[in-house]
Short mmCIF file of C-alpha atoms in Angstrom, two decimals:
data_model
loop_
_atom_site.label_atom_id
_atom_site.label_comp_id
_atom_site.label_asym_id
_atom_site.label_seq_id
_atom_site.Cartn_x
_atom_site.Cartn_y
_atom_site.Cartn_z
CA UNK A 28 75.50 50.78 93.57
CA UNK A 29 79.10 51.45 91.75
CA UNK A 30 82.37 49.39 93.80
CA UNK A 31 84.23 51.80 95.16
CA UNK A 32 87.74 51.57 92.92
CA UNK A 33 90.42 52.30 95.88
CA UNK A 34 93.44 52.16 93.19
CA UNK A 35 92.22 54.98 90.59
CA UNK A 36 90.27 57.60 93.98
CA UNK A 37 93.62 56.92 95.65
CA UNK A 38 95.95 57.71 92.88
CA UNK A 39 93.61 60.83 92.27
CA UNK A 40 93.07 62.20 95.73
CA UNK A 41 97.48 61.94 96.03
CA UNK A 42 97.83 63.97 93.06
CA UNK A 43 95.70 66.61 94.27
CA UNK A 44 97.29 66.69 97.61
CA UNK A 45 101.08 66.33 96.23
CA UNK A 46 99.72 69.52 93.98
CA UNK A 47 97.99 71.29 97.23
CA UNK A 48 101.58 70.41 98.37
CA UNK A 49 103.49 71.96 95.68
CA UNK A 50 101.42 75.64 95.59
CA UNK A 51 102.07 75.73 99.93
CA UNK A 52 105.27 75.60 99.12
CA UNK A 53 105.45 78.18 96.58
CA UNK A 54 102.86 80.59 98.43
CA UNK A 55 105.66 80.41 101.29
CA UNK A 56 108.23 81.36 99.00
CA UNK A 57 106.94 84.09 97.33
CA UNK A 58 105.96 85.39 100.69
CA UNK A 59 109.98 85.20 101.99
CA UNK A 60 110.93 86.65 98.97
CA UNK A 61 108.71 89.53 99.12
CA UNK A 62 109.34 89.83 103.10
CA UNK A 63 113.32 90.30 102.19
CA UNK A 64 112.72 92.31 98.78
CA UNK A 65 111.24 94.95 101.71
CA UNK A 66 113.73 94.42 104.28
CA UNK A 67 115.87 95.22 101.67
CA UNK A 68 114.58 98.72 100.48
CA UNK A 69 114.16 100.87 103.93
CA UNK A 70 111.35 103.62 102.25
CA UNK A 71 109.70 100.46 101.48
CA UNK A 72 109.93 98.49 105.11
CA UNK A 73 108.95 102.27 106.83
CA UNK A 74 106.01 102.44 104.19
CA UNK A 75 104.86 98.48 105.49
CA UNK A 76 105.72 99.56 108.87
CA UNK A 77 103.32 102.14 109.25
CA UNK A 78 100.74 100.63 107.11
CA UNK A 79 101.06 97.82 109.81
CA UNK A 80 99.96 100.28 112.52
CA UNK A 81 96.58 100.10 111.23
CA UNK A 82 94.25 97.32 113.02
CA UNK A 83 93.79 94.14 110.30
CA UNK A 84 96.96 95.21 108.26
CA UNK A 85 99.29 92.44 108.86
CA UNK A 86 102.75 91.25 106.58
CA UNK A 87 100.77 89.90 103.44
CA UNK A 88 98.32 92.98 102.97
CA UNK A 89 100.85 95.56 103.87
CA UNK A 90 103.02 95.04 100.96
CA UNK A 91 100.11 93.96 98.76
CA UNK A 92 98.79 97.79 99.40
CA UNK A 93 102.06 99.09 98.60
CA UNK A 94 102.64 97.04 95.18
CA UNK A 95 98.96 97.80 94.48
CA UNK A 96 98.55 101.90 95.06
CA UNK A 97 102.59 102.56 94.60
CA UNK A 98 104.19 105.63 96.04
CA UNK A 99 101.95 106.74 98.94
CA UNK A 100 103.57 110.01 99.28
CA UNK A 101 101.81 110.61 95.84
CA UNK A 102 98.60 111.47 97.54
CA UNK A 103 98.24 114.51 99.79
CA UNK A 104 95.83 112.56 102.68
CA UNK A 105 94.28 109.89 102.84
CA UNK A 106 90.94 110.83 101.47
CA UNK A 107 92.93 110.78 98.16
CA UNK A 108 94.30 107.74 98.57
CA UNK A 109 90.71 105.99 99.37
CA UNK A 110 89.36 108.44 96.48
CA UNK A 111 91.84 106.75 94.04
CA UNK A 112 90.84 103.25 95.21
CA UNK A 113 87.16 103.59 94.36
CA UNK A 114 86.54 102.97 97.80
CA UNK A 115 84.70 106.56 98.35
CA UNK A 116 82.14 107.29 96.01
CA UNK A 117 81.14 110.74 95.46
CA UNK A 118 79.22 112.20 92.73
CA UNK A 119 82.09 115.40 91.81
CA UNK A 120 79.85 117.75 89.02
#
Protein backbone atom coordinates (compact mmCIF):
# COMPACT_ATOMS: atom_id res chain seq x y z
CA UNK A 1 0.00 0.00 0.00
CA UNK A 2 1.53 3.59 -1.21
CA UNK A 3 2.15 6.32 2.17
CA UNK A 4 -0.08 8.76 1.76
CA UNK A 5 2.35 12.02 0.86
CA UNK A 6 0.30 14.90 2.87
CA UNK A 7 2.89 17.70 1.51
CA UNK A 8 2.55 17.14 -2.45
CA UNK A 9 -2.01 16.01 -2.14
CA UNK A 10 -2.05 19.13 0.03
CA UNK A 11 -0.18 21.50 -2.13
CA UNK A 12 -2.35 19.99 -5.07
CA UNK A 13 -5.82 19.92 -3.64
CA UNK A 14 -4.97 24.14 -2.57
CA UNK A 15 -4.20 24.88 -6.02
CA UNK A 16 -7.28 23.51 -7.30
CA UNK A 17 -9.37 25.19 -4.74
CA UNK A 18 -7.40 28.72 -4.89
CA UNK A 19 -8.26 28.12 -8.89
CA UNK A 20 -12.11 26.99 -8.06
CA UNK A 21 -11.59 30.28 -6.10
CA UNK A 22 -10.37 32.43 -8.79
CA UNK A 23 -13.23 31.34 -11.70
CA UNK A 24 -16.22 32.13 -8.58
CA UNK A 25 -14.92 35.17 -8.58
CA UNK A 26 -14.86 35.90 -12.12
CA UNK A 27 -18.32 34.06 -12.87
CA UNK A 28 -19.66 36.82 -10.28
CA UNK A 29 -18.18 39.47 -12.16
CA UNK A 30 -19.13 38.84 -15.42
CA UNK A 31 -22.57 38.32 -14.08
CA UNK A 32 -22.55 42.21 -12.41
CA UNK A 33 -21.24 43.40 -15.41
CA UNK A 34 -23.75 41.97 -17.62
CA UNK A 35 -26.62 42.78 -14.91
CA UNK A 36 -25.51 46.73 -15.26
CA UNK A 37 -24.61 46.53 -19.17
CA UNK A 38 -28.76 45.85 -19.12
CA UNK A 39 -29.72 48.22 -16.55
CA UNK A 40 -28.00 50.40 -18.63
CA UNK A 41 -29.81 49.98 -22.08
CA UNK A 42 -33.78 50.22 -21.17
CA UNK A 43 -35.04 48.13 -24.67
CA UNK A 44 -32.67 45.72 -23.31
CA UNK A 45 -33.83 45.57 -19.33
CA UNK A 46 -37.81 45.62 -20.86
CA UNK A 47 -36.66 42.73 -23.31
CA UNK A 48 -35.10 40.67 -19.83
CA UNK A 49 -38.04 41.89 -18.05
CA UNK A 50 -40.55 40.22 -19.91
CA UNK A 51 -38.53 37.27 -20.79
CA UNK A 52 -38.44 36.97 -16.89
CA UNK A 53 -42.25 36.61 -16.83
CA UNK A 54 -41.89 33.25 -18.13
CA UNK A 55 -41.72 30.37 -15.30
CA UNK A 56 -37.73 29.03 -15.12
CA UNK A 57 -36.39 32.31 -16.83
CA UNK A 58 -34.46 33.89 -14.14
CA UNK A 59 -31.35 36.87 -14.41
CA UNK A 60 -28.61 34.52 -16.02
CA UNK A 61 -30.88 32.89 -18.84
CA UNK A 62 -32.77 36.02 -19.59
CA UNK A 63 -29.93 37.89 -20.97
CA UNK A 64 -28.23 34.74 -22.24
CA UNK A 65 -31.55 34.43 -24.61
CA UNK A 66 -31.23 37.88 -25.57
CA UNK A 67 -27.31 37.83 -26.51
CA UNK A 68 -28.07 34.43 -28.09
CA UNK A 69 -31.36 35.07 -30.56
CA UNK A 70 -30.67 39.13 -30.72
CA UNK A 71 -33.47 41.50 -31.56
CA UNK A 72 -36.71 39.69 -30.61
CA UNK A 73 -38.86 42.08 -32.37
CA UNK A 74 -37.20 40.42 -35.48
CA UNK A 75 -39.62 37.59 -35.36
CA UNK A 76 -43.35 38.06 -35.90
CA UNK A 77 -44.53 35.34 -32.88
CA UNK A 78 -43.14 33.18 -31.17
CA UNK A 79 -43.48 30.14 -33.30
CA UNK A 80 -40.72 31.94 -35.31
CA UNK A 81 -38.66 32.53 -32.73
CA UNK A 82 -38.74 28.64 -31.49
CA UNK A 83 -38.65 27.85 -35.44
CA UNK A 84 -35.29 29.75 -35.63
CA UNK A 85 -33.92 27.94 -32.55
CA UNK A 86 -34.29 24.44 -33.95
CA UNK A 87 -36.41 23.80 -31.18
CA UNK A 88 -39.61 22.93 -33.54
CA UNK A 89 -38.97 20.56 -36.09
CA UNK A 90 -41.14 20.43 -39.00
CA UNK A 91 -40.60 18.85 -42.23
CA UNK A 92 -41.56 22.39 -44.65
CA UNK A 93 -41.66 20.72 -48.59
Amino acid sequence: MQAYRTTAHTEALRANVRRADSLRREIQEATRDIQAYVAAHPTLAQSCALLRTIPGIGPVTAPLLLAEMGDPERFGSARQLVAHAGLCPEDHQ
